C-alpha atoms as a printed R data frame, in Angstrom:
    type eleno elety resid chain resno       x      y      z
1   ATOM     1    CA   MET     A     1   0.091  0.157  0.125
2   ATOM     2    CA   LYS     A     2   1.158  3.584 -0.957
3   ATOM     3    CA   ASN     A     3   1.567  5.929  1.938
4   ATOM     4    CA   ARG     A     4  -1.007  8.850  2.030
5   ATOM     5    CA   SER     A     5  -1.071 11.900  3.705
6   ATOM     6    CA   CYS     A     6  -3.758 15.010  3.766
7   ATOM     7    CA   SER     A     7  -1.031 17.662  2.354
8   ATOM     8    CA   ALA     A     8   2.435 19.182  2.744
9   ATOM     9    CA   ALA     A     9   2.536 20.895  6.518
10  ATOM    10    CA   PRO     A    10   0.343 23.854  7.197
11  ATOM    11    CA   PRO     A    11   2.177 26.976  7.844
12  ATOM    12    CA   ARG     A    12   2.855 27.971 11.479
13  ATOM    13    CA   PRO     A    13   0.801 29.985 13.332
14  ATOM    14    CA   PHE     A    14   1.058 33.964 12.801
15  ATOM    15    CA   PRO     A    15  -0.309 36.568 14.931
16  ATOM    16    CA   PHE     A    16  -3.900 38.067 15.999
17  ATOM    17    CA   PRO     A    17  -4.780 41.354 17.713
18  ATOM    18    CA   GLY     A    18  -4.543 40.211 21.364
19  ATOM    19    CA   HIS     A    19  -4.074 36.392 20.592
20  ATOM    20    CA   ARG     A    20  -2.975 33.228 18.247
21  ATOM    21    CA   LEU     A    21  -4.428 31.197 16.652
22  ATOM    22    CA   PRO     A    22  -3.632 28.225 14.145
23  ATOM    23    CA   VAL     A    23  -4.135 28.549 10.247
24  ATOM    24    CA   ILE     A    24  -6.493 25.941  9.976
25  ATOM    25    CA   GLY     A    25  -8.361 27.475 13.114
26  ATOM    26    CA   LEU     A    26  -8.462 30.553 10.779
27  ATOM    27    CA   LEU     A    27  -9.919 29.001  8.068
28  ATOM    28    CA   ALA     A    28 -12.343 27.271 10.853
29  ATOM    29    CA   LEU     A    29 -13.499 30.633 11.743
30  ATOM    30    CA   CYS     A    30 -13.804 32.044  7.760
31  ATOM    31    CA   ILE     A    31 -16.089 28.606  7.077
32  ATOM    32    CA   GLY     A    32 -18.251 29.009 10.470
33  ATOM    33    CA   PHE     A    33 -18.536 32.523 10.885
34  ATOM    34    CA   SER     A    34 -22.362 32.987 10.296
35  ATOM    35    CA   GLY     A    35 -22.609 30.472 13.519
36  ATOM    36    CA   ASN     A    36 -23.760 27.462 11.752
37  ATOM    37    CA   LEU     A    37 -19.903 25.471 12.363
38  ATOM    38    CA   LYS     A    38 -18.389 25.155 15.712
39  ATOM    39    CA   ALA     A    39 -14.964 26.031 16.252
40  ATOM    40    CA   GLU     A    40 -14.140 22.303 17.194
41  ATOM    41    CA   GLU     A    41 -16.124 20.964 14.332
42  ATOM    42    CA   ALA     A    42 -14.404 22.922 12.024
43  ATOM    43    CA   PRO     A    43 -11.310 20.186 11.421
44  ATOM    44    CA   LEU     A    44 -13.876 17.400 10.559
45  ATOM    45    CA   ARG     A    45 -15.047 19.709  8.079
46  ATOM    46    CA   LEU     A    46 -11.659 20.631  6.797
47  ATOM    47    CA   LEU     A    47 -10.546 16.755  6.751
48  ATOM    48    CA   PRO     A    48 -13.910 15.256  4.966
49  ATOM    49    CA   GLY     A    49 -12.053 11.786  5.086
50  ATOM    50    CA   VAL     A    50 -11.772 11.728  8.781
51  ATOM    51    CA   GLU     A    51 -15.063  9.982 10.325
52  ATOM    52    CA   ASP     A    52 -13.800  9.843 14.206
53  ATOM    53    CA   TYR     A    53 -10.963 11.844 15.862
54  ATOM    54    CA   SER     A    54  -9.732 12.549 18.725
55  ATOM    55    CA   LEU     A    55  -7.295 15.185 19.498
56  ATOM    56    CA   ALA     A    56  -5.532 13.114 22.506
57  ATOM    57    CA   GLU     A    57  -5.680  9.787 21.177
58  ATOM    58    CA   PRO     A    58  -5.092  9.912 17.182
59  ATOM    59    CA   GLN     A    59  -4.149  6.314 16.872
60  ATOM    60    CA   ASP     A    60  -7.999  5.726 17.414
61  ATOM    61    CA   ALA     A    61  -9.408  7.556 14.640
62  ATOM    62    CA   ALA     A    62 -10.822  5.818 11.786
63  ATOM    63    CA   PHE     A    63  -9.899  7.091  8.157
64  ATOM    64    CA   HIS     A    64 -11.713  6.533  4.983
65  ATOM    65    CA   LEU     A    65  -9.185  5.034  2.418
66  ATOM    66    CA   PRO     A    66 -10.797  5.868 -0.954
67  ATOM    67    CA   VAL     A    67 -11.468  3.186 -3.414
68  ATOM    68    CA   SER     A    68  -9.627  2.713 -6.407
69  ATOM    69    CA   ALA     A    69 -10.689  1.531 -9.692
70  ATOM    70    CA   GLY     A    70 -10.857 -2.718 -9.953
71  ATOM    71    CA   THR     A    71  -9.773 -3.244 -6.139
72  ATOM    72    CA   GLN     A    72 -12.168 -5.373 -4.068
73  ATOM    73    CA   HIS     A    73 -13.269 -4.696 -0.527
74  ATOM    74    CA   HIS     A    74 -14.533 -7.065  1.431
75  ATOM    75    CA   GLY     A    75 -17.389 -5.382  4.701
76  ATOM    76    CA   ASP     A    76 -15.730 -2.351  6.247
77  ATOM    77    CA   ALA     A    77 -12.236 -3.167  5.442
78  ATOM    78    CA   GLN     A    78 -11.872  0.402  3.743
79  ATOM    79    CA   HIS     A    79 -11.936  1.400  7.247
80  ATOM    80    CA   GLN     A    80  -8.517  1.730  8.883
81  ATOM    81    CA   PRO     A    81  -7.930  2.452 12.704
82  ATOM    82    CA   LEU     A    82  -4.547  5.065 12.185
83  ATOM    83    CA   SER     A    83  -2.667  2.677 14.403
84  ATOM    84    CA   SER     A    84  -2.998 -0.345 11.939
85  ATOM    85    CA   MET     A    85  -1.833  1.991  8.999
86  ATOM    86    CA   PRO     A    86   1.733  2.024  7.605
87  ATOM    87    CA   SER     A    87   4.074  4.762 10.211
88  ATOM    88    CA   GLY     A    88   4.746  6.728  7.030
89  ATOM    89    CA   THR     A    89   0.808  7.600  6.655
90  ATOM    90    CA   ALA     A    90   0.094  7.380 10.054
91  ATOM    91    CA   CYS     A    91   2.364 10.002 10.687
92  ATOM    92    CA   ALA     A    92   1.892 12.132  8.043
93  ATOM    93    CA   LEU     A    93  -1.979 12.347  9.199
94  ATOM    94    CA   THR     A    94  -0.929 12.984 12.892
95  ATOM    95    CA   SER     A    95   1.661 15.514 12.079
96  ATOM    96    CA   SER     A    96   0.256 17.523  9.196
97  ATOM    97    CA   CYS     A    97  -3.220 17.154 10.172
98  ATOM    98    CA   PHE     A    98  -3.914 16.801 13.744
99  ATOM    99    CA   ALA     A    99  -0.677 18.816 14.877
100 ATOM   100    CA   PRO     A   100  -2.384 21.774 13.860
101 ATOM   101    CA   LEU     A   101  -5.419 21.242 15.743
102 ATOM   102    CA   SER     A   102  -3.832 21.952 19.369
103 ATOM   103    CA   PHE     A   103  -5.516 25.151 19.350
104 ATOM   104    CA   ALA     A   104  -6.153 25.115 23.055
105 ATOM   105    CA   GLN     A   105  -3.013 26.366 23.600
106 ATOM   106    CA   GLU     A   106  -2.664 28.524 21.102
107 ATOM   107    CA   ALA     A   107  -5.868 30.758 21.867
108 ATOM   108    CA   GLY     A   108  -4.790 31.129 25.428
109 ATOM   109    CA   ARG     A   109  -7.292 28.752 26.837
110 ATOM   110    CA   HIS     A   110  -6.457 26.196 29.404
111 ATOM   111    CA   ASP     A   111  -4.994 22.365 28.986
112 ATOM   112    CA   PRO     A   112  -7.794 19.725 29.104
113 ATOM   113    CA   PRO     A   113  -7.269 17.763 32.436
114 ATOM   114    CA   PRO     A   114  -5.623 14.680 31.971
115 ATOM   115    CA   GLY     A   115  -7.370 11.535 29.900
116 ATOM   116    CA   HIS     A   116  -9.854 14.138 28.721
117 ATOM   117    CA   SER     A   117 -10.194 13.477 25.101
118 ATOM   118    CA   GLY     A   118 -11.356 15.863 22.222
119 ATOM   119    CA   PRO     A   119 -11.436 19.348 22.451
120 ATOM   120    CA   PRO     A   120 -11.479 21.718 25.244
121 ATOM   121    CA   ASP     A   121 -14.784 22.121 27.326
122 ATOM   122    CA   SER     A   122 -15.797 25.834 26.443
123 ATOM   123    CA   ALA     A   123 -18.047 25.689 29.131
124 ATOM   124    CA   ALA     A   124 -14.814 25.770 31.528
125 ATOM   125    CA   LEU     A   125 -13.331 28.243 29.952
126 ATOM   126    CA   PRO     A   126 -13.522 32.048 31.361
127 ATOM   127    CA   ALA     A   127 -15.672 34.385 30.002
128 ATOM   128    CA   PRO     A   128 -14.148 37.479 28.046
129 ATOM   129    CA   ALA     A   129 -14.781 40.901 30.350
130 ATOM   130    CA   GLU     A   130 -17.362 42.124 28.463
131 ATOM   131    CA   SER     A   131 -19.519 38.949 28.015
132 ATOM   132    CA   ARG     A   132 -19.648 38.997 32.198
133 ATOM   133    CA   TYR     A   133 -21.353 42.282 32.280
134 ATOM   134    CA   ARG     A   134 -24.351 42.310 29.918
135 ATOM   135    CA   SER     A   135 -26.974 42.514 32.425
136 ATOM   136    CA   PHE     A   136 -27.958 45.636 34.550
137 ATOM   137    CA   GLY     A   137 -27.462 44.133 37.776
138 ATOM   138    CA   SER     A   138 -24.032 42.731 36.838
139 ATOM   139    CA   GLN     A   139 -22.909 46.426 35.537
140 ATOM   140    CA   ALA     A   140 -24.644 48.398 38.358
141 ATOM   141    CA   GLY     A   141 -22.689 45.858 40.625
142 ATOM   142    CA   ALA     A   142 -19.386 46.518 38.676
143 ATOM   143    CA   VAL     A   143 -19.663 50.419 40.201
144 ATOM   144    CA   LYS     A   144 -21.093 49.274 43.588
145 ATOM   145    CA   TRP     A   145 -18.306 51.687 44.984
146 ATOM   146    CA   GLU     A   146 -18.770 54.415 43.286
147 ATOM   147    CA   MET     A   147 -22.257 54.689 43.424
148 ATOM   148    CA   ALA     A   148 -22.057 54.237 47.698
149 ATOM   149    CA   GLY     A   149 -19.696 57.272 47.053
150 ATOM   150    CA   ILE     A   150 -21.795 59.265 45.368
151 ATOM   151    CA   LEU     A   151 -24.925 58.930 47.691
152 ATOM   152    CA   ALA     A   152 -22.602 59.103 50.697
153 ATOM   153    CA   TYR     A   153 -22.000 62.713 49.040
154 ATOM   154    CA   TYR     A   154 -25.685 63.657 48.692
155 ATOM   155    CA   THR     A   155 -26.487 62.411 51.884
156 ATOM   156    CA   ALA     A   156 -23.814 64.614 53.595
157 ATOM   157    CA   ILE     A   157 -24.920 67.606 51.908
158 ATOM   158    CA   ASN     A   158 -28.466 67.283 52.543
159 ATOM   159    CA   GLY     A   159 -28.815 65.687 56.064
160 ATOM   160    CA   THR     A   160 -28.915 69.064 57.354
161 ATOM   161    CA   LYS     A   161 -32.445 68.948 56.442
162 ATOM   162    CA   LEU     A   162 -33.281 66.903 59.178
163 ATOM   163    CA   PHE     A   163 -32.569 69.648 61.477
164 ATOM   164    CA   LYS     A   164 -34.465 72.780 60.516
165 ATOM   165    CA   ASP     A   165 -37.931 71.749 61.032
166 ATOM   166    CA   PRO     A   166 -38.247 68.532 58.352
167 ATOM   167    CA   GLN     A   167 -41.907 67.961 57.268
168 ATOM   168    CA   TRP     A   168 -43.570 64.925 56.174
169 ATOM   169    CA   PRO     A   169 -42.483 64.103 52.473
170 ATOM   170    CA   HIS     A   170 -44.795 66.336 50.214
171 ATOM   171    CA   PHE     A   171 -45.100 67.366 46.669
172 ATOM   172    CA   HIS     A   172 -44.556 71.125 45.129
173 ATOM   173    CA   SER     A   173 -45.067 72.718 41.960
174 ATOM   174    CA   GLU     A   174 -42.109 74.440 41.242
175 ATOM   175    CA   GLY     A   175 -43.105 75.696 37.635
176 ATOM   176    CA   TRP     A   176 -40.408 75.993 34.907
177 ATOM   177    CA   PHE     A   177 -38.707 79.201 33.560
178 ATOM   178    CA   GLY     A   178 -41.365 81.837 34.373
179 ATOM   179    CA   LYS     A   179 -40.351 85.084 35.863
180 ATOM   180    CA   SER     A   180 -42.395 84.198 38.789
181 ATOM   181    CA   THR     A   181 -40.327 81.206 39.705
182 ATOM   182    CA   ASN     A   182 -38.510 80.653 42.695
183 ATOM   183    CA   ASN     A   183 -35.273 80.970 40.897
184 ATOM   184    CA   VAL     A   184 -36.334 81.281 37.022
185 ATOM   185    CA   GLY     A   185 -35.234 77.915 35.747
186 ATOM   186    CA   ILE     A   186 -31.549 77.938 36.641
187 ATOM   187    CA   ASP     A   187 -32.444 75.232 39.637
188 ATOM   188    CA   LYS     A   188 -33.964 72.975 37.218
189 ATOM   189    CA   LEU     A   189 -30.599 73.520 34.717
190 ATOM   190    CA   ALA     A   190 -28.637 72.565 37.911
191 ATOM   191    CA   HIS     A   191 -30.532 69.223 38.214
192 ATOM   192    CA   SER     A   192 -30.233 68.474 34.771
193 ATOM   193    CA   TYR     A   193 -26.314 69.062 34.933
194 ATOM   194    CA   SER     A   194 -25.977 67.382 37.924
195 ATOM   195    CA   ALA     A   195 -27.519 64.284 36.643
196 ATOM   196    CA   TYR     A   196 -25.525 64.918 33.506
197 ATOM   197    CA   VAL     A   197 -22.453 64.773 35.254
198 ATOM   198    CA   VAL     A   198 -22.850 61.520 37.709
199 ATOM   199    CA   SER     A   199 -24.136 59.652 34.384
200 ATOM   200    CA   GLU     A   200 -20.923 60.841 32.893
201 ATOM   201    CA   ILE     A   201 -18.925 59.657 35.526
202 ATOM   202    CA   LEU     A   202 -20.446 56.224 36.357
203 ATOM   203    CA   TYR     A   203 -20.213 55.811 32.550
204 ATOM   204    CA   ALA     A   204 -16.508 56.040 32.307
205 ATOM   205    CA   ARG     A   205 -15.843 53.963 35.499
206 ATOM   206    CA   LEU     A   206 -18.165 51.289 33.696
207 ATOM   207    CA   LYS     A   207 -16.315 51.478 30.344
208 ATOM   208    CA   ARG     A   208 -12.898 50.912 32.286
209 ATOM   209    CA   LYS     A   209 -14.285 48.029 34.654
210 ATOM   210    CA   THR     A   210 -16.692 46.090 31.944
211 ATOM   211    CA   ASN     A   211 -14.449 46.874 28.930
212 ATOM   212    CA   ASP     A   212 -16.880 48.851 27.241
213 ATOM   213    CA   ALA     A   213 -19.603 45.932 27.465
214 ATOM   214    CA   PRO     A   214 -22.682 46.789 25.517
215 ATOM   215    CA   GLY     A   215 -25.347 48.910 27.086
216 ATOM   216    CA   ILE     A   216 -23.351 50.772 30.043
217 ATOM   217    CA   GLN     A   217 -24.323 54.245 29.162
218 ATOM   218    CA   PHE     A   218 -28.135 53.147 29.558
219 ATOM   219    CA   THR     A   219 -27.043 51.380 33.058
220 ATOM   220    CA   ALA     A   220 -24.952 54.692 34.032
221 ATOM   221    CA   ALA     A   221 -28.096 56.906 33.280
222 ATOM   222    CA   ALA     A   222 -30.323 54.741 35.124
223 ATOM   223    CA   LEU     A   223 -28.511 55.096 38.519
224 ATOM   224    CA   ALA     A   224 -27.649 58.564 37.974
225 ATOM   225    CA   SER     A   225 -31.718 58.895 38.015
226 ATOM   226    CA   ALA     A   226 -32.005 56.903 40.859
227 ATOM   227    CA   THR     A   227 -29.382 58.874 42.514
228 ATOM   228    CA   MET     A   228 -31.076 62.131 41.555
229 ATOM   229    CA   LEU     A   229 -34.624 60.553 42.523
230 ATOM   230    CA   TYR     A   230 -32.684 59.908 46.346
231 ATOM   231    CA   THR     A   231 -31.560 63.427 46.239
232 ATOM   232    CA   GLU     A   232 -35.498 64.833 45.499
233 ATOM   233    CA   LEU     A   233 -36.695 62.808 48.709
234 ATOM   234    CA   TRP     A   234 -34.775 64.882 50.833
235 ATOM   235    CA   ASP     A   235 -36.061 67.918 49.438
236 ATOM   236    CA   SER     A   236 -39.751 66.823 49.687
237 ATOM   237    CA   ILE     A   237 -39.062 67.376 53.595
238 ATOM   238    CA   GLU     A   238 -37.875 70.733 53.322
239 ATOM   239    CA   PRO     A   239 -41.183 73.301 54.592
240 ATOM   240    CA   THR     A   240 -40.065 75.765 51.539
241 ATOM   241    CA   ALA     A   241 -39.422 73.002 48.825
242 ATOM   242    CA   GLY     A   242 -41.079 69.369 48.371
243 ATOM   243    CA   TRP     A   243 -40.987 66.401 45.916
244 ATOM   244    CA   SER     A   244 -40.815 68.408 42.156
245 ATOM   245    CA   TRP     A   245 -41.811 66.805 38.855
246 ATOM   246    CA   GLU     A   246 -40.187 69.519 37.114
247 ATOM   247    CA   ASP     A   247 -36.969 68.568 38.636
248 ATOM   248    CA   VAL     A   248 -37.750 65.026 37.947
249 ATOM   249    CA   ALA     A   249 -38.156 65.943 34.227
250 ATOM   250    CA   PHE     A   250 -35.056 67.830 34.388
251 ATOM   251    CA   ASN     A   251 -32.855 65.037 36.118
252 ATOM   252    CA   SER     A   252 -34.162 62.673 33.278
253 ATOM   253    CA   LEU     A   253 -32.786 65.311 30.399
254 ATOM   254    CA   GLY     A   254 -29.906 65.155 31.791
255 ATOM   255    CA   ALA     A   255 -29.300 61.513 31.645
256 ATOM   256    CA   GLY     A   256 -30.445 61.032 28.517
257 ATOM   257    CA   PHE     A   257 -28.220 63.500 26.989
258 ATOM   258    CA   SER     A   258 -25.426 61.490 28.311
259 ATOM   259    CA   VAL     A   259 -26.829 58.314 26.821
260 ATOM   260    CA   LEU     A   260 -26.837 60.334 23.650
261 ATOM   261    CA   ARG     A   261 -23.532 61.674 23.761
262 ATOM   262    CA   ASN     A   262 -22.254 58.134 24.432
263 ATOM   263    CA   SER     A   263 -24.239 56.415 21.695
264 ATOM   264    CA   VAL     A   264 -24.152 58.552 18.994
265 ATOM   265    CA   PRO     A   265 -20.149 57.630 17.380
266 ATOM   266    CA   LYS     A   266 -17.793 60.598 18.265
267 ATOM   267    CA   LEU     A   267 -20.475 62.813 19.317
268 ATOM   268    CA   ASP     A   268 -18.473 63.444 22.349
269 ATOM   269    CA   GLU     A   269 -15.730 64.979 20.691
270 ATOM   270    CA   LYS     A   270 -18.029 67.776 19.098
271 ATOM   271    CA   LEU     A   271 -20.832 68.446 21.694
272 ATOM   272    CA   ASP     A   272 -20.355 69.382 25.470
273 ATOM   273    CA   PHE     A   273 -22.872 70.089 28.202
274 ATOM   274    CA   ARG     A   274 -20.734 72.644 30.414
275 ATOM   275    CA   LEU     A   275 -21.049 75.047 33.404
276 ATOM   276    CA   MET     A   276 -19.209 78.122 33.624
277 ATOM   277    CA   ILE     A   277 -19.381 80.226 37.434
278 ATOM   278    CA   VAL     A   278 -18.913 83.949 36.883
279 ATOM   279    CA   PRO     A   279 -18.535 85.854 40.247
280 ATOM   280    CA   HIS     A   280 -19.784 88.982 41.213
281 ATOM   281    CA   SER     A   281 -17.068 91.308 42.226
282 ATOM   282    CA   GLY     A   282 -14.367 88.890 42.353
283 ATOM   283    CA   PHE     A   283 -16.672 86.844 45.058
284 ATOM   284    CA   ILE     A   284 -17.864 83.448 44.102
285 ATOM   285    CA   SER     A   285 -21.274 82.721 46.146
286 ATOM   286    CA   THR     A   286 -21.703 78.992 47.162
287 ATOM   287    CA   GLU     A   287 -25.171 78.899 48.093
288 ATOM   288    CA   GLY     A   288 -28.896 80.903 47.682
289 ATOM   289    CA   LYS     A   289 -29.517 82.538 44.774
290 ATOM   290    CA   ARG     A   290 -26.550 84.296 44.423
291 ATOM   291    CA   HIS     A   291 -24.786 81.091 43.791
292 ATOM   292    CA   PHE     A   292 -27.356 80.443 41.081
293 ATOM   293    CA   GLU     A   293 -27.183 84.050 39.655
294 ATOM   294    CA   GLN     A   294 -23.424 83.265 38.830
295 ATOM   295    CA   GLN     A   295 -24.377 79.842 37.111
296 ATOM   296    CA   ARG     A   296 -24.191 79.791 33.181
297 ATOM   297    CA   TYR     A   297 -25.288 76.497 31.689
298 ATOM   298    CA   PHE     A   298 -24.374 76.166 27.742
299 ATOM   299    CA   PHE     A   299 -23.704 73.712 25.148
300 ATOM   300    CA   ALA     A   300 -20.265 73.789 23.282
301 ATOM   301    CA   LEU     A   301 -19.631 72.966 20.022
302 ATOM   302    CA   LYS     A   302 -16.161 72.042 19.535
303 ATOM   303    CA   PHE     A   303 -14.254 72.502 16.066
304 ATOM   304    CA   SER     A   304 -11.734 69.787 17.235
305 ATOM   305    CA   GLY     A   305 -14.292 67.332 17.156
306 ATOM   306    CA   PHE     A   306 -14.844 67.629 12.906
307 ATOM   307    CA   GLU     A   307 -12.457 66.451 10.083
308 ATOM   308    CA   GLY     A   308 -11.136 68.758  8.374
309 ATOM   309    CA   LEU     A   309 -11.057 72.075 11.456
310 ATOM   310    CA   ASN     A   310  -8.622 69.549 13.886
311 ATOM   311    CA   LYS     A   311  -5.527 70.558 12.255
312 ATOM   312    CA   GLY     A   312  -6.058 74.072 11.968
313 ATOM   313    CA   PRO     A   313  -6.444 76.878 14.283
314 ATOM   314    CA   LEU     A   314  -9.955 76.714 14.412
315 ATOM   315    CA   ARG     A   315  -9.497 73.692 16.793
316 ATOM   316    CA   PHE     A   316  -9.022 76.003 19.306
317 ATOM   317    CA   LEU     A   317 -12.100 77.596 19.271
318 ATOM   318    CA   GLU     A   318 -16.222 76.935 19.924
319 ATOM   319    CA   LEU     A   319 -19.375 77.803 20.091
320 ATOM   320    CA   HIS     A   320 -21.633 78.170 22.372
321 ATOM   321    CA   ALA     A   321 -25.084 78.539 23.461
322 ATOM   322    CA   GLY     A   322 -26.815 78.361 26.550
323 ATOM   323    CA   TYR     A   323 -29.210 80.450 29.337
324 ATOM   324    CA   TYR     A   324 -28.389 81.982 32.764
325 ATOM   325    CA   ALA     A   325 -30.599 84.672 34.935
326 ATOM   326    CA   LYS     A   326 -29.958 87.596 36.814
327 ATOM   327    CA   ASP     A   327 -32.171 89.943 39.119
328 ATOM   328    CA   PHE     A   328 -34.288 87.119 41.214
329 ATOM   329    CA   THR     A   329 -32.938 87.330 44.445
330 ATOM   330    CA   LEU     A   330 -35.700 88.041 47.308
331 ATOM   331    CA   ARG     A   331 -33.794 92.015 47.825
332 ATOM   332    CA   ASP     A   332 -34.229 92.585 43.888
333 ATOM   333    CA   ARG     A   333 -38.031 91.423 44.103
334 ATOM   334    CA   GLU     A   334 -38.515 93.375 46.921
335 ATOM   335    CA   MET     A   335 -37.234 96.395 45.024
336 ATOM   336    CA   GLY     A   336 -39.365 96.035 42.021
337 ATOM   337    CA   ILE     A   337 -37.016 95.069 39.774
338 ATOM   338    CA   GLU     A   338 -38.129 92.699 36.876
339 ATOM   339    CA   PRO     A   339 -35.861 89.049 36.500
340 ATOM   340    CA   LYS     A   340 -33.875 89.041 33.840
341 ATOM   341    CA   ARG     A   341 -33.697 85.278 31.580
342 ATOM   342    CA   ARG     A   342 -30.985 85.677 29.123
343 ATOM   343    CA   ILE     A   343 -30.411 83.215 25.935
344 ATOM   344    CA   PHE     A   344 -26.877 84.158 24.853
345 ATOM   345    CA   VAL     A   345 -24.823 82.959 22.225
346 ATOM   346    CA   GLY     A   346 -20.838 83.213 21.771
347 ATOM   347    CA   VAL     A   347 -16.872 82.172 21.402
348 ATOM   348    CA   GLY     A   348 -15.097 80.109 23.765
349 ATOM   349    CA   ILE     A   349 -11.459 79.036 23.887
350 ATOM   350    CA   ASN     A   350 -11.079 75.097 23.878
351 ATOM   351    CA   LEU     A   351  -8.821 74.740 26.773
352 ATOM   352    CA   ARG     A   352  -8.663 70.835 26.370
353 ATOM   353    CA   GLU     A   353  -6.837 71.303 23.399
354 ATOM   354    CA   LEU     A   354  -4.766 74.178 23.989
355 ATOM   355    CA   PHE     A   355  -3.238 72.544 26.803
356 ATOM   356    CA   PHE     A   356  -4.203 69.288 27.303
357 ATOM   357    CA   ARG     A   357  -4.960 67.297 23.945
358 ATOM   358    CA   ASP     A   358  -1.236 65.166 24.037
359 ATOM   359    CA   SER     A   359  -1.022 65.237 27.847
360 ATOM   360    CA   ARG     A   360   0.790 62.198 28.792
361 ATOM   361    CA   SER     A   361   0.498 62.904 32.810
362 ATOM   362    CA   ARG     A   362  -2.199 61.179 34.873
363 ATOM   363    CA   VAL     A   363  -3.395 64.896 36.435
364 ATOM   364    CA   GLY     A   364  -2.998 66.470 32.768
365 ATOM   365    CA   ARG     A   365  -5.501 63.726 31.158
366 ATOM   366    CA   ALA     A   366  -8.072 64.470 34.801
367 ATOM   367    CA   ILE     A   367  -7.839 68.416 34.191
368 ATOM   368    CA   GLY     A   368  -8.208 67.824 30.375
369 ATOM   369    CA   GLU     A   369 -11.263 65.442 31.432
370 ATOM   370    CA   GLY     A   370 -12.933 68.050 33.435
371 ATOM   371    CA   LEU     A   371 -12.975 70.852 30.504
372 ATOM   372    CA   ASP     A   372 -15.420 68.850 29.163
373 ATOM   373    CA   TYR     A   373 -18.034 70.204 31.648
374 ATOM   374    CA   LEU     A   374 -16.471 73.032 33.264
375 ATOM   375    CA   GLN     A   375 -15.358 76.180 31.510
376 ATOM   376    CA   PRO     A   376 -13.320 78.732 33.446
377 ATOM   377    CA   PRO     A   377 -14.655 82.485 34.019
378 ATOM   378    CA   TYR     A   378 -13.246 85.122 31.374
379 ATOM   379    CA   THR     A   379 -12.386 82.376 28.749
380 ATOM   380    CA   ALA     A   380 -15.310 82.886 26.007
381 ATOM   381    CA   ILE     A   381 -17.567 85.698 24.900
382 ATOM   382    CA   HIS     A   382 -21.163 85.144 25.320
383 ATOM   383    CA   ARG     A   383 -24.074 88.189 24.378
384 ATOM   384    CA   HIS     A   384 -27.524 87.790 25.264
385 ATOM   385    CA   ILE     A   385 -29.987 87.339 22.870
386 ATOM   386    CA   SER     A   386 -33.042 87.651 25.237
387 ATOM   387    CA   ASN     A   387 -33.925 89.789 27.705
């Protein structure tokens, strides 16, 4: 009998991003890409003469010998185990056909236990990080400590309300942006911005911890919305405030914009939602209506995020559009001064692009990230288009 072999020995495995696969594994992936062919079944399809095979004991595999013209066969004599074949044929089959199938080590998988026959059990292999975080519960659990810190912060800043004549939780309609409202709408934008920032923080942590698992932007927004509902419970016990559905609506808008920004490809490189605090006479107020008067909320459209503009000097500029208000303190109202609601537009400096675009230090990158959410005062020219 003439010695038979499958083919010449295939080339050695070549590098793939993040891991290595043998050539036969690559062919199996190409053929079975649609999911109809399992990885461990691919070698069987590629070697049509093999009816039964074993990676651990190739000598027990039965090889179907083609029937030559004029040759008589009796029963199943044409099916011979590799161990009964001439050494040249068995060696060729073992080295050329089965040796490349040791993809368990090449693909970074665990070696099968002693005595195991056949391909590795896929159920015993460790799942990729992104596949472990596909449910809301698993993603929320990945940021449990971050959530604990955020809730602790809001508990600390609201805890004093327990000592200021607290009331039973109640509802209170605050209105929207009318001149007769308490803060002329600035408080609504403050709620929206807070929900947006919390959602962005959680999204950044989830992206790092889950290897950018699918749907993390929705999980981050849901957790941020829940956090803001928790703060609304604190407002509901205040004698001069209460649970406000207007606040809840703007909380949802802020979290929703975070979802949009992190869902549309490269939108985060083009559009920011920011806060700029402009002090009065060089002083920054930290509470009350004077604090609200200093706040300007706006969207920033960054030229650096657009192809064709991100190489020239225009990449350092931004277009701003936003809202602020003034003259709505209790003293202003007592003096008969009418509150002013101002929609503004303007041009700002993209400080992140100017100073921290290629920062290699952790501090520099952190400051650059922060500039996507906070605009330092006096770094933009704004002109209001309404009064």
